[in-house]
Amino acid sequence: MKKHLTLWLGTILGLFLLTGCGLNTAASLPPLPTAAPTGLATAVPTLPPPTVNDGTAVANATPVVQLPTATEEPTVTPTITPSPSPTPTATPIGPCDARMPQDDLFTIVTQTYGLSRDYAPQDLVLLTDYLPVDVTLGYPTELRQVALAPLIQMIADMQNAGLQPWILSGYRSYSAQAISWEKWNREEPERAAILSARPGHSEHQLGTTLDFGSPELAGIVGIEDIEFHTYFYQTSEGIWLAENAHRYGFTLSYPRSAQELTGFFYEPWHYRYVGEEMATFLHESGTYLTEYQLINQPEPCIP
Ligand SMILES: [Zn+2]
């Protein structure tokens, strides 16, 4: 993990976008509380040193010029010293996919930062080969190999605690996301942008992201067969994940307080694997991944 983190910090990455799960999401999302997003400044990471672009601040204070009164001879012509213009960082802007190592776990994916349409992870495995059908529900869900062992351990620990976690969705290709986006855009054009993600802007394309479900959800929501709903956070599985997923390297991508920054609704079922070190750091510092990524903002790139 340390190696990944170090590698990442040494390499400025440039991709990302949010995920909106929105495959079968019930449209009946309750209104969000107007919780103020935690300010970036309140959650400056202390573990991995943020990359700071020093020397780019523009000194733009306007000099105050006192006009002479009619009876006074102007004796001094105020001179306005132009603010020193910052040296433009002549960083060449390259294609996003050229800056995305296949094994990177922290690539940013939001409504603003997208993934190349050509990006597909190379180490996907089929979860039905590793987990029982009462977890996968028989869905052909794929996940990157790097997150497999931690996931299996987490599921086992959940079951040992008497829980019944479901895995509803995992890797989604660019084209699969395009189909999902089209559906949302057709059915709920006003809300598609926050309920789903445009192709290239879903964390599911990374192959490290999973949507979890709970058999308790339908009873809580009162809708039979419902798979996704904000009330997942009230289920035993949702509660357990919120408290423990970081110990296995998973982090909640879109917490309630993050909507303004991520552009996505609260998705208590959507977890992304970032490794135990990063996930624990985020959990303990009260930071969420997008927030961390934006503090350590990579240079722009051409999608
Ligand atoms: Zn999701």
XYZ file of C-alpha atoms and ligand atoms in Angstrom:
304
model
C 0.000 0.000 0.000
C 2.750 2.336 0.953
C 4.338 1.709 -2.367
C 1.121 2.581 -4.161
C 0.728 5.751 -2.187
C 4.279 6.832 -2.747
C 4.012 6.043 -6.398
C 0.890 8.034 -6.658
C 2.188 10.999 -4.834
C 5.180 11.031 -7.046
C 3.080 10.869 -10.127
C 0.598 13.572 -10.796
C -2.469 11.907 -12.099
C -5.094 13.247 -14.161
C -8.271 11.376 -14.494
C -11.441 10.995 -12.878
C -15.033 11.467 -12.568
C -17.774 10.514 -10.456
C -19.648 7.543 -10.615
C -23.251 7.672 -10.210
C -24.386 4.211 -9.790
C -27.676 4.704 -11.381
C -28.375 1.369 -12.925
C -31.457 0.369 -11.019
C -31.529 3.181 -8.570
C -34.963 3.971 -7.288
C -35.813 7.482 -8.254
C -37.459 8.040 -4.916
C -34.543 9.709 -3.257
C -35.549 11.760 -0.255
C -34.459 15.381 -0.198
C -30.995 15.812 1.111
C -30.480 17.674 4.309
C -28.717 20.906 3.638
C -25.617 19.844 5.388
C -22.811 22.165 4.642
C -20.055 20.351 2.882
C -17.012 20.174 4.988
C -14.734 22.892 3.832
C -11.613 21.797 2.092
C -9.594 23.683 4.607
C -10.959 21.676 7.490
C -9.713 18.431 6.168
C -6.264 18.999 4.910
C -4.670 15.615 4.827
C -1.810 15.191 7.189
C -0.778 11.735 6.214
C 0.181 11.969 2.572
C 1.608 15.426 2.009
C -0.545 17.317 -0.439
C 1.042 18.561 -3.588
C 1.025 22.289 -3.338
C 1.440 24.485 -6.330
C 3.573 27.094 -4.757
C 4.155 30.452 -6.285
C 1.068 30.607 -8.379
C -0.892 33.025 -6.249
C -1.616 36.269 -7.997
C -1.008 39.401 -6.003
C -3.943 41.386 -7.208
C -4.486 44.003 -4.531
C -5.652 47.228 -6.091
C -3.722 50.221 -4.838
C -5.976 52.794 -3.215
C -5.491 56.131 -4.901
C -6.363 59.186 -2.865
C -7.676 61.921 -5.125
C -6.389 65.352 -4.324
C -8.955 67.901 -3.196
C -9.511 70.972 -5.338
C -7.428 73.174 -3.093
C -4.449 70.948 -3.092
C -1.884 70.824 -5.746
C -1.235 67.307 -6.639
C 2.343 66.856 -5.802
C 2.682 63.241 -6.436
C 1.459 61.298 -9.320
C 0.468 58.005 -7.870
C 2.239 55.274 -9.578
C 0.582 51.971 -9.819
C 2.903 49.119 -9.498
C 1.649 46.290 -11.547
C 1.222 43.100 -9.633
C 3.984 40.725 -10.390
C 2.560 38.295 -12.849
C 3.162 34.739 -11.888
C 5.404 32.773 -14.114
C 3.053 30.609 -16.107
C 3.744 27.003 -15.507
C 4.447 25.819 -18.967
C 3.434 22.293 -18.229
C 2.589 20.567 -21.436
C -0.968 19.292 -21.400
C -1.047 15.692 -22.426
C -3.751 13.136 -22.913
C -5.397 11.873 -19.733
C -4.901 8.253 -20.539
C -1.173 8.783 -20.834
C -1.118 9.677 -17.156
C -3.081 6.775 -15.841
C -1.064 3.835 -14.669
C -3.086 0.655 -14.825
C -2.571 -0.014 -11.162
C -3.501 3.394 -9.857
C -6.073 3.274 -7.098
C -6.576 6.984 -6.559
C -7.492 8.242 -9.997
C -10.056 10.976 -9.661
C -13.357 10.459 -11.420
C -16.041 13.096 -11.018
C -18.644 14.902 -13.094
C -15.757 17.127 -14.145
C -12.879 14.715 -14.398
C -13.448 11.879 -16.835
C -11.802 8.675 -17.894
C -10.703 7.943 -21.394
C -13.231 5.955 -23.357
C -10.452 3.479 -23.994
C -9.682 2.862 -20.365
C -10.517 -0.603 -19.135
C -8.736 -2.384 -16.291
C -6.701 -5.400 -17.292
C -7.080 -7.521 -14.180
C -10.825 -7.951 -13.833
C -12.163 -11.088 -12.208
C -15.674 -12.448 -12.057
C -17.004 -12.345 -8.507
C -19.272 -15.323 -9.048
C -16.077 -17.405 -9.225
C -15.121 -16.381 -5.701
C -18.240 -15.554 -3.737
C -21.424 -17.522 -3.084
C -24.603 -16.773 -4.954
C -26.288 -15.401 -1.843
C -23.751 -12.553 -2.053
C -23.497 -12.009 -5.805
C -27.144 -12.874 -6.455
C -25.799 -14.484 -9.594
C -25.008 -11.146 -11.236
C -21.909 -11.317 -13.461
C -20.183 -8.604 -11.446
C -16.530 -7.908 -12.193
C -13.890 -6.380 -9.937
C -10.184 -5.770 -10.248
C -8.015 -8.510 -8.831
C -6.263 -6.045 -6.521
C -9.432 -5.612 -4.482
C -10.526 -9.234 -4.488
C -8.847 -10.632 -1.367
C -9.834 -7.672 0.828
C -13.411 -7.972 -0.442
C -13.603 -11.699 0.269
C -12.305 -11.092 3.776
C -14.756 -8.274 4.361
C -17.715 -10.332 3.168
C -16.651 -13.238 5.382
C -16.387 -10.955 8.396
C -19.785 -9.467 7.666
C -21.347 -12.901 7.427
C -19.639 -13.973 10.633
C -21.239 -10.945 12.256
C -24.634 -12.228 11.162
C -25.018 -9.879 8.187
C -26.152 -10.643 4.676
C -24.347 -8.333 2.256
C -25.256 -8.308 -1.411
C -23.051 -7.091 -4.231
C -25.193 -5.448 -6.865
C -22.777 -3.829 -9.271
C -19.083 -3.555 -9.995
C -17.074 -2.811 -13.096
C -18.973 -0.982 -15.775
C -17.382 -0.303 -19.139
C -17.526 3.036 -20.884
C -20.133 1.698 -23.279
C -22.219 0.134 -20.505
C -22.211 3.462 -18.715
C -23.277 5.147 -21.935
C -26.316 2.882 -22.078
C -27.137 3.578 -18.440
C -26.722 7.311 -18.957
C -28.950 7.249 -21.997
C -31.666 5.503 -20.033
C -31.529 8.030 -17.214
C -31.401 10.918 -19.590
C -34.482 9.620 -21.343
C -36.467 8.852 -18.200
C -35.420 11.663 -15.909
C -33.598 14.296 -17.937
C -33.683 16.883 -15.158
C -32.088 14.626 -12.620
C -29.906 12.410 -14.777
C -26.833 14.470 -14.054
C -26.986 13.788 -10.339
C -28.438 10.295 -10.383
C -26.145 8.866 -12.985
C -22.886 9.719 -14.646
C -22.024 10.480 -18.210
C -19.897 7.800 -19.849
C -16.300 8.213 -18.769
C -17.422 9.881 -15.566
C -18.291 6.834 -13.497
C -16.000 5.341 -10.873
C -17.396 1.987 -11.887
C -15.234 2.170 -15.007
C -12.199 1.884 -12.732
C -13.116 -1.678 -11.781
C -12.440 -0.985 -8.103
C -15.911 0.187 -7.187
C -18.828 -1.842 -5.846
C -22.440 -1.202 -4.972
C -23.700 -3.122 -1.956
C -27.211 -4.125 -1.098
C -29.114 -5.412 1.884
C -32.128 -7.673 2.293
C -33.396 -5.216 4.886
C -33.751 -2.371 2.397
C -37.081 -3.338 0.857
C -38.706 -3.487 4.288
C -37.318 -0.110 5.308
C -38.287 1.634 2.088
C -41.519 -0.248 1.642
C -40.875 -1.150 -1.970
C -40.495 -4.764 -2.924
C -37.312 -5.727 -4.786
C -35.768 -2.308 -4.425
C -31.999 -2.513 -4.710
C -30.753 1.046 -4.341
C -32.085 3.653 -2.001
C -30.601 6.260 0.287
C -32.032 4.346 3.236
C -29.332 1.758 2.712
C -27.487 3.709 5.376
C -30.090 2.495 7.884
C -29.633 -1.185 7.113
C -27.423 -3.409 9.247
C -25.142 -3.910 6.258
C -24.984 -0.190 5.508
C -24.171 0.645 9.106
C -21.472 -1.997 9.289
C -19.868 -0.853 6.039
C -19.827 2.788 7.125
C -18.009 1.815 10.285
C -15.702 -0.905 9.012
C -15.155 -0.858 5.251
C -12.019 1.255 5.590
C -10.297 -1.553 7.449
C -10.457 -3.538 4.208
C -9.449 -0.638 1.990
C -12.894 0.513 0.866
C -14.116 4.073 1.118
C -17.531 5.653 0.640
C -17.196 7.826 -2.455
C -20.272 9.993 -2.067
C -21.097 10.737 1.529
C -24.047 12.929 2.386
C -21.914 15.986 2.945
C -20.124 15.697 -0.368
C -22.837 16.402 -2.888
C -21.728 19.917 -3.656
C -18.194 18.871 -4.356
C -18.824 15.582 -6.126
C -21.968 16.554 -7.971
C -23.588 13.285 -6.945
C -26.302 12.474 -4.494
C -25.475 10.657 -1.293
C -24.815 7.031 -2.281
C -24.422 5.039 0.938
C -24.081 1.808 -1.069
C -21.200 2.864 -3.315
C -17.726 1.915 -2.119
C -14.418 2.217 -3.880
C -11.269 0.280 -3.099
C -8.309 2.580 -2.433
C -6.246 0.317 -0.199
C -6.257 0.036 3.554
C -3.827 2.867 4.205
C -5.707 5.491 2.212
C -9.152 4.294 3.286
C -8.168 4.385 6.939
C -6.613 7.795 6.538
C -9.791 9.139 4.933
C -11.985 7.547 7.592
C -9.981 8.805 10.523
C -9.505 12.303 9.159
C -13.138 12.694 8.135
C -12.047 13.409 4.584
C -13.693 11.909 1.549
C -11.869 10.821 -1.518
C -12.911 13.552 -3.950
C -12.032 16.160 -1.377
C -8.611 14.654 -0.939
C -8.133 14.390 -4.682
C -9.065 17.996 -5.305
C -6.653 19.201 -2.646
C -4.008 17.270 -4.490
C -5.362 18.353 -7.812
C -3.543 16.986 -10.781
C -2.687 19.065 -13.775
C -5.226 19.334 -16.540
C -5.213 16.824 -19.300
C -6.994 16.208 -22.554
C -9.665 13.529 -22.246
Zn -22.034 2.797 -7.626
